[in-house]
Amino acid sequence: MYPVVLPLFILKMTNSLAISGLFFTCAMLPQMFLMPLVGVWIEKQSKKTVAVLGLLGLLTLTTIEFIILLLGFKPLIVIGIISALMSLLAATVELATKVLFTEIVSKNQLEKYNGLKSVWDNIATFGAPMLSTVIYGFFGFKFVALLCAMMYLIASLVLS
């Protein structure tokens, strides 16, 4: 949800599509440049621990962002730093859980569960942007940040 709503929020703040696009690009650059290194690092770590800590990091960042927005502050640089860290952590969690998935599912059931996972991934890929824009439209960016924080909390509890 967050990567879909963030450019809309920045567009609303700045009234500039160019600034919104540039902001989003800058927020995604750390992920793009650091993921090859993170992938190598994940291979040497406990995938479950990496995923849980990453989810807790995402929970912390979205909670901080929610509080900042709740207080009425909208500093672009702080939102940008938080967004860049969230992008990197989300990609790290995704990679760790993908590797963990292949480690915990037996080879003879991997095809079946990969098919199920693919269906849920496709539903999320299609549904999350649609749902997030509706939620953002009705409730605003603060609510999206709060909702994301709650989902990260639930995900970290379930995974641990």
Coordinates of N, CA and C in Angstrom, one line a residue:
M1 N 0.8 -1.2 0.0 CA 0.0 0.0 0.0 C 0.9 1.3 0.0
Y2 N 1.9 1.3 0.8 CA 2.7 2.5 1.0 C 3.3 3.0 -0.3
P3 N 4.0 2.1 -1.1 CA 4.6 2.7 -2.3 C 3.6 3.3 -3.3
V4 N 2.3 2.8 -3.2 CA 1.3 3.4 -4.1 C 0.8 4.7 -3.6
V5 N 0.6 4.9 -2.3 CA 0.0 6.1 -1.7 C 1.1 7.2 -1.6
L6 N 2.3 6.8 -1.3 CA 3.4 7.8 -1.1 C 3.4 8.9 -2.2
P7 N 3.5 8.5 -3.5 CA 3.6 9.5 -4.5 C 2.3 10.4 -4.6
L8 N 1.2 9.8 -4.2 CA -0.1 10.6 -4.2 C 0.0 11.6 -3.1
F9 N 0.5 11.2 -1.9 CA 0.7 12.1 -0.8 C 1.6 13.3 -1.1
I10 N 2.7 13.0 -1.7 CA 3.7 14.0 -2.1 C 3.1 14.9 -3.1
L11 N 2.4 14.4 -4.1 CA 1.7 15.2 -5.1 C 0.8 16.2 -4.5
K12 N 0.0 15.7 -3.5 CA -0.9 16.6 -2.8 C -0.2 17.7 -2.0
M13 N 0.9 17.3 -1.4 CA 1.7 18.3 -0.6 C 2.3 19.3 -1.5
T14 N 2.9 18.9 -2.6 CA 3.7 19.9 -3.4 C 2.9 20.4 -4.6
N15 N 1.9 19.8 -5.0 CA 1.1 20.1 -6.2 C 2.0 20.0 -7.5
S16 N 3.0 19.1 -7.4 CA 3.9 19.0 -8.6 C 4.1 17.5 -8.9
L17 N 3.7 17.1 -10.0 CA 4.0 15.7 -10.4 C 5.4 15.4 -10.6
A18 N 6.2 16.4 -11.0 CA 7.7 16.2 -11.2 C 8.3 16.0 -9.8
I19 N 8.0 16.8 -8.8 CA 8.6 16.6 -7.5 C 8.1 15.3 -6.9
S20 N 6.9 14.9 -7.1 CA 6.4 13.6 -6.6 C 7.2 12.5 -7.2
G21 N 7.4 12.5 -8.5 CA 8.1 11.4 -9.2 C 9.6 11.4 -8.8
L22 N 10.2 12.6 -8.7 CA 11.6 12.6 -8.2 C 11.7 12.1 -6.8
F23 N 10.8 12.5 -5.9 CA 10.8 12.1 -4.5 C 10.7 10.6 -4.5
F24 N 9.8 10.0 -5.2 CA 9.6 8.5 -5.2 C 10.8 7.8 -5.7
T25 N 11.4 8.4 -6.8 CA 12.6 7.8 -7.3 C 13.7 7.8 -6.3
C26 N 13.9 8.9 -5.7 CA 15.0 9.0 -4.6 C 14.7 8.1 -3.5
A27 N 13.5 7.9 -3.1 CA 13.2 7.0 -2.0 C 13.4 5.5 -2.3
M28 N 13.4 5.2 -3.6 CA 13.6 3.8 -4.1 C 15.0 3.5 -4.4
L29 N 15.9 4.5 -4.6 CA 17.3 4.3 -5.0 C 18.1 3.4 -4.0
P30 N 18.0 3.7 -2.7 CA 18.8 2.8 -1.8 C 18.5 1.3 -1.9
Q31 N 17.2 1.0 -2.1 CA 16.8 -0.4 -2.3 C 17.5 -0.9 -3.6
M32 N 17.4 -0.2 -4.6 CA 18.0 -0.7 -5.9 C 19.5 -0.9 -5.8
F33 N 20.2 0.0 -5.2 CA 21.6 -0.1 -5.1 C 22.1 -1.1 -4.0
L34 N 21.4 -1.2 -2.9 CA 21.9 -2.0 -1.8 C 21.4 -3.5 -1.8
M35 N 20.3 -3.8 -2.6 CA 19.8 -5.1 -2.5 C 20.7 -6.2 -2.9
P36 N 21.6 -6.0 -3.9 CA 22.6 -7.1 -4.1 C 23.5 -7.4 -2.9
L37 N 23.9 -6.4 -2.2 CA 24.6 -6.6 -0.9 C 23.8 -7.3 0.2
V38 N 22.5 -6.8 0.3 CA 21.6 -7.4 1.3 C 21.3 -8.8 1.0
G39 N 21.2 -9.2 -0.3 CA 20.9 -10.6 -0.7 C 22.1 -11.5 -0.2
V40 N 23.3 -11.1 -0.4 CA 24.5 -11.8 0.1 C 24.4 -12.0 1.6
W41 N 24.1 -10.9 2.2 CA 24.1 -10.8 3.7 C 23.0 -11.8 4.2
I42 N 21.8 -11.8 3.6 CA 20.7 -12.6 4.1 C 21.1 -14.1 4.0
E43 N 21.8 -14.5 3.0 CA 22.2 -15.9 2.9 C 23.0 -16.4 4.1
K44 N 23.7 -15.5 4.8 CA 24.5 -15.9 5.9 C 23.7 -15.8 7.3
Q45 N 22.5 -15.3 7.2 CA 21.7 -15.0 8.4 C 20.6 -16.0 8.5
S46 N 19.9 -16.0 9.7 CA 18.7 -16.7 9.9 C 17.6 -15.9 9.2
K47 N 17.0 -16.5 8.2 CA 16.0 -15.8 7.4 C 14.8 -15.4 8.2
K48 N 14.4 -16.2 9.2 CA 13.3 -15.8 10.0 C 13.6 -14.6 10.9
T49 N 14.8 -14.6 11.4 CA 15.2 -13.5 12.3 C 15.3 -12.2 11.4
V50 N 15.8 -12.3 10.2 CA 15.9 -11.1 9.3 C 14.5 -10.6 9.0
A51 N 13.6 -11.5 8.7 CA 12.2 -11.1 8.4 C 11.5 -10.5 9.5
V52 N 11.6 -11.1 10.7 CA 11.0 -10.5 11.9 C 11.6 -9.2 12.3
L53 N 12.9 -9.0 12.3 CA 13.5 -7.8 12.6 C 13.2 -6.7 11.5
G54 N 13.1 -7.1 10.3 CA 12.7 -6.2 9.2 C 11.3 -5.7 9.4
L55 N 10.4 -6.6 9.7 CA 9.0 -6.2 10.0 C 8.9 -5.3 11.2
L56 N 9.7 -5.6 12.2 CA 9.7 -4.7 13.4 C 10.2 -3.3 13.1
G57 N 11.2 -3.3 12.2 CA 11.8 -2.0 11.7 C 10.7 -1.2 10.9
L58 N 10.0 -1.9 10.1 CA 8.9 -1.3 9.3 C 7.8 -0.8 10.2
L59 N 7.5 -1.6 11.2 CA 6.5 -1.1 12.2 C 7.0 0.1 12.9
T60 N 8.2 0.2 13.3 CA 8.8 1.4 14.0 C 8.8 2.6 13.0
L61 N 9.2 2.4 11.8 CA 9.2 3.5 10.9 C 7.8 4.1 10.5
T62 N 6.9 3.2 10.3 CA 5.5 3.6 10.0 C 4.9 4.3 11.2
T63 N 5.2 3.8 12.4 CA 4.7 4.4 13.6 C 5.3 5.8 13.8
I64 N 6.6 6.0 13.6 CA 7.2 7.3 13.7 C 6.6 8.2 12.6
E65 N 6.4 7.7 11.4 CA 5.8 8.6 10.4 C 4.4 9.0 10.8
F66 N 3.6 8.0 11.3 CA 2.2 8.3 11.7 C 2.3 9.4 12.8
I67 N 3.1 9.3 13.8 CA 3.2 10.3 14.8 C 3.6 11.7 14.3
I68 N 4.6 11.7 13.4 CA 5.0 13.0 12.8 C 3.9 13.6 12.0
L69 N 3.1 12.8 11.3 CA 2.0 13.4 10.5 C 0.8 13.8 11.5
L70 N 0.7 13.0 12.6 CA -0.4 13.3 13.5 C -0.1 14.7 14.2
L71 N 1.2 15.0 14.4 CA 1.6 16.3 15.0 C 1.5 17.4 14.0
G72 N 1.2 17.1 12.8 CA 1.1 18.1 11.7 C 2.4 18.5 11.0
F73 N 3.4 17.8 11.3 CA 4.7 18.0 10.6 C 4.7 17.3 9.2
K74 N 5.2 17.9 8.2 CA 5.3 17.2 6.9 C 6.7 17.6 6.3
P75 N 7.8 17.4 7.0 CA 9.1 17.7 6.4 C 9.4 16.6 5.3
L76 N 9.6 17.1 4.1 CA 9.9 16.2 3.0 C 11.2 15.4 3.2
I77 N 12.2 16.0 3.8 CA 13.4 15.2 4.0 C 13.2 14.1 5.0
V78 N 12.5 14.3 6.1 CA 12.2 13.2 7.0 C 11.4 12.1 6.4
I79 N 10.3 12.5 5.7 CA 9.5 11.5 5.0 C 10.3 10.8 4.0
G80 N 11.2 11.5 3.3 CA 12.1 10.8 2.3 C 13.0 9.8 2.9
I81 N 13.6 10.1 4.0 CA 14.5 9.2 4.7 C 13.8 8.0 5.2
I82 N 12.6 8.2 5.8 CA 11.8 7.1 6.3 C 11.3 6.2 5.2
S83 N 10.9 6.8 4.1 CA 10.5 6.1 2.9 C 11.6 5.3 2.3
A84 N 12.8 5.8 2.2 CA 13.9 5.1 1.7 C 14.3 3.9 2.6
L85 N 14.3 4.1 3.9 CA 14.5 3.0 4.8 C 13.4 1.9 4.7
M86 N 12.2 2.4 4.6 CA 11.1 1.4 4.5 C 11.2 0.6 3.2
S87 N 11.6 1.3 2.1 CA 11.7 0.6 0.9 C 12.8 -0.5 1.0
L88 N 13.9 -0.2 1.6 CA 15.0 -1.2 1.8 C 14.6 -2.3 2.7
L89 N 13.9 -2.0 3.8 CA 13.5 -3.0 4.7 C 12.4 -3.9 4.1
A90 N 11.5 -3.3 3.4 CA 10.4 -4.1 2.7 C 11.0 -5.1 1.7
A91 N 12.0 -4.7 1.0 CA 12.6 -5.6 0.0 C 13.4 -6.7 0.7
T92 N 14.0 -6.3 1.8 CA 14.8 -7.3 2.6 C 13.9 -8.3 3.2
V93 N 12.7 -7.9 3.7 CA 11.8 -8.8 4.3 C 11.2 -9.8 3.2
E94 N 10.9 -9.2 2.0 CA 10.4 -10.0 0.9 C 11.4 -11.0 0.5
L95 N 12.7 -10.7 0.4 CA 13.7 -11.6 0.0 C 13.9 -12.7 1.0
A96 N 14.0 -12.3 2.3 CA 14.2 -13.3 3.4 C 13.0 -14.3 3.5
T97 N 11.8 -13.8 3.3 CA 10.6 -14.7 3.3 C 10.6 -15.6 2.1
K98 N 11.0 -15.1 1.0 CA 11.0 -16.0 -0.2 C 12.0 -17.2 0.0
V99 N 13.2 -16.8 0.5 CA 14.2 -17.9 0.8 C 13.7 -18.8 1.9
L100 N 13.1 -18.2 2.9 CA 12.6 -19.0 4.0 C 11.5 -20.0 3.6
F101 N 10.6 -19.5 2.7 CA 9.6 -20.3 2.1 C 10.1 -21.5 1.5
T102 N 11.1 -21.4 0.7 CA 11.7 -22.6 0.0 C 12.4 -23.5 0.9
E103 N 12.9 -23.0 2.1 CA 13.5 -23.8 3.1 C 12.6 -24.6 3.9
I104 N 11.4 -24.1 4.2 CA 10.5 -24.8 5.1 C 9.5 -25.7 4.4
V105 N 9.3 -25.5 3.1 CA 8.3 -26.3 2.4 C 9.1 -27.5 1.7
S106 N 8.6 -28.7 1.9 CA 9.4 -29.8 1.3 C 9.3 -29.8 -0.2
K107 N 10.3 -30.4 -0.8 CA 10.4 -30.3 -2.3 C 9.2 -30.9 -3.0
N108 N 8.6 -32.0 -2.4 CA 7.5 -32.6 -3.1 C 6.2 -31.7 -3.0
Q109 N 6.2 -30.8 -2.0 CA 5.0 -29.9 -1.9 C 5.3 -28.5 -2.4
L110 N 6.5 -28.2 -2.8 CA 6.9 -26.9 -3.2 C 6.0 -26.4 -4.4
E111 N 5.8 -27.2 -5.4 CA 5.0 -26.8 -6.5 C 3.6 -26.4 -6.1
K112 N 3.0 -27.2 -5.3 CA 1.6 -26.9 -4.8 C 1.6 -25.5 -4.1
Y113 N 2.5 -25.3 -3.1 CA 2.5 -24.1 -2.3 C 3.0 -22.9 -3.1
N114 N 3.9 -23.1 -4.1 CA 4.2 -22.0 -5.0 C 3.0 -21.5 -5.8
G115 N 2.2 -22.5 -6.2 CA 1.0 -22.1 -6.9 C 0.1 -21.3 -6.1
L116 N -0.1 -21.8 -4.8 CA -1.0 -21.0 -3.9 C -0.4 -19.6 -3.6
K117 N 0.9 -19.6 -3.4 CA 1.6 -18.3 -3.1 C 1.4 -17.4 -4.3
S118 N 1.6 -17.9 -5.5 CA 1.4 -17.1 -6.7 C 0.1 -16.5 -6.8
V119 N -1.0 -17.2 -6.5 CA -2.3 -16.7 -6.5 C -2.5 -15.6 -5.5
W120 N -2.0 -15.8 -4.3 CA -2.1 -14.7 -3.3 C -1.3 -13.5 -3.6
D121 N -0.1 -13.7 -4.2 CA 0.7 -12.6 -4.6 C 0.1 -11.8 -5.7
N122 N -0.6 -12.5 -6.6 CA -1.3 -11.8 -7.7 C -2.5 -11.0 -7.2
I123 N -3.2 -11.6 -6.3 CA -4.3 -10.9 -5.6 C -3.8 -9.6 -4.9
A124 N -2.7 -9.7 -4.2 CA -2.2 -8.6 -3.5 C -1.6 -7.6 -4.4
T125 N -1.0 -8.0 -5.5 CA -0.4 -7.1 -6.5 C -1.5 -6.2 -7.1
F126 N -2.7 -6.9 -7.4 CA -3.8 -6.2 -8.0 C -4.6 -5.4 -7.0
G127 N -4.9 -6.0 -5.8 CA -5.8 -5.5 -4.8 C -5.2 -4.4 -4.0
A128 N -3.9 -4.5 -3.6 CA -3.3 -3.5 -2.7 C -3.3 -2.1 -3.3
P129 N -2.9 -1.9 -4.6 CA -3.0 -0.5 -5.1 C -4.4 0.0 -5.1
M130 N -5.4 -0.8 -5.5 CA -6.7 -0.4 -5.6 C -7.3 0.0 -4.2
L131 N -7.1 -0.9 -3.3 CA -7.5 -0.7 -1.9 C -6.8 0.5 -1.3
S132 N -5.5 0.6 -1.5 CA -4.8 1.7 -0.9 C -5.2 3.1 -1.4
T133 N -5.5 3.2 -2.7 CA -6.0 4.5 -3.2 C -7.3 4.9 -2.6
V134 N -8.2 3.9 -2.5 CA -9.5 4.1 -1.9 C -9.4 4.6 -0.4
I135 N -8.6 3.8 0.3 CA -8.3 4.2 1.7 C -7.7 5.6 1.8
Y136 N -6.7 5.9 1.0 CA -6.1 7.2 1.0 C -7.1 8.3 0.7
G137 N -7.9 8.0 -0.3 CA -8.9 9.0 -0.7 C -9.9 9.3 0.4
F138 N -10.3 8.3 1.1 CA -11.3 8.6 2.1 C -10.8 9.0 3.5
F139 N -9.6 8.4 3.8 CA -9.1 8.6 5.2 C -7.8 9.4 5.3
G140 N -7.0 9.5 4.2 CA -5.8 10.2 4.2 C -4.6 9.4 4.5
F141 N -3.4 10.0 4.4 CA -2.1 9.3 4.5 C -1.8 8.9 5.9
K142 N -2.3 9.6 6.9 CA -2.0 9.2 8.3 C -2.7 7.9 8.5
F143 N -3.9 7.7 8.1 CA -4.6 6.4 8.3 C -3.8 5.3 7.6
V144 N -3.3 5.5 6.4 CA -2.6 4.5 5.6 C -1.3 4.1 6.4
A145 N -0.6 5.1 7.0 CA 0.6 4.8 7.8 C 0.2 4.0 9.0
L146 N -0.9 4.3 9.7 CA -1.4 3.6 10.9 C -1.8 2.2 10.5
L147 N -2.5 2.0 9.4 CA -2.9 0.7 8.9 C -1.7 -0.2 8.6
C148 N -0.7 0.4 7.9 CA 0.5 -0.3 7.6 C 1.3 -0.7 8.8
A149 N 1.3 0.2 9.8 CA 2.0 -0.2 11.1 C 1.3 -1.4 11.8
M150 N 0.0 -1.4 11.8 CA -0.8 -2.5 12.3 C -0.5 -3.8 11.6
M151 N -0.5 -3.7 10.3 CA -0.2 -4.9 9.5 C 1.2 -5.5 9.7
Y152 N 2.2 -4.5 9.8 CA 3.5 -5.0 10.1 C 3.6 -5.7 11.5
L153 N 2.9 -5.1 12.5 CA 2.8 -5.7 13.8 C 2.2 -7.1 13.7
I154 N 1.1 -7.3 13.0 CA 0.5 -8.6 12.9 C 1.4 -9.6 12.2
A155 N 2.0 -9.1 11.1 CA 2.9 -10.0 10.3 C 4.1 -10.4 11.2
S156 N 4.7 -9.5 12.0 CA 5.8 -9.9 12.8 C 5.4 -10.9 13.9
L157 N 4.2 -10.7 14.4 CA 3.8 -11.6 15.4 C 3.5 -13.0 14.8
V158 N 2.9 -13.0 13.7 CA 2.6 -14.3 13.0 C 3.9 -15.0 12.6
L159 N 4.8 -14.3 12.1 CA 6.1 -14.9 11.7 C 6.9 -15.4 12.8
S160 N 6.9 -14.7 13.9 CA 7.7 -15.1 15.1 C 7.0 -16.2 15.8

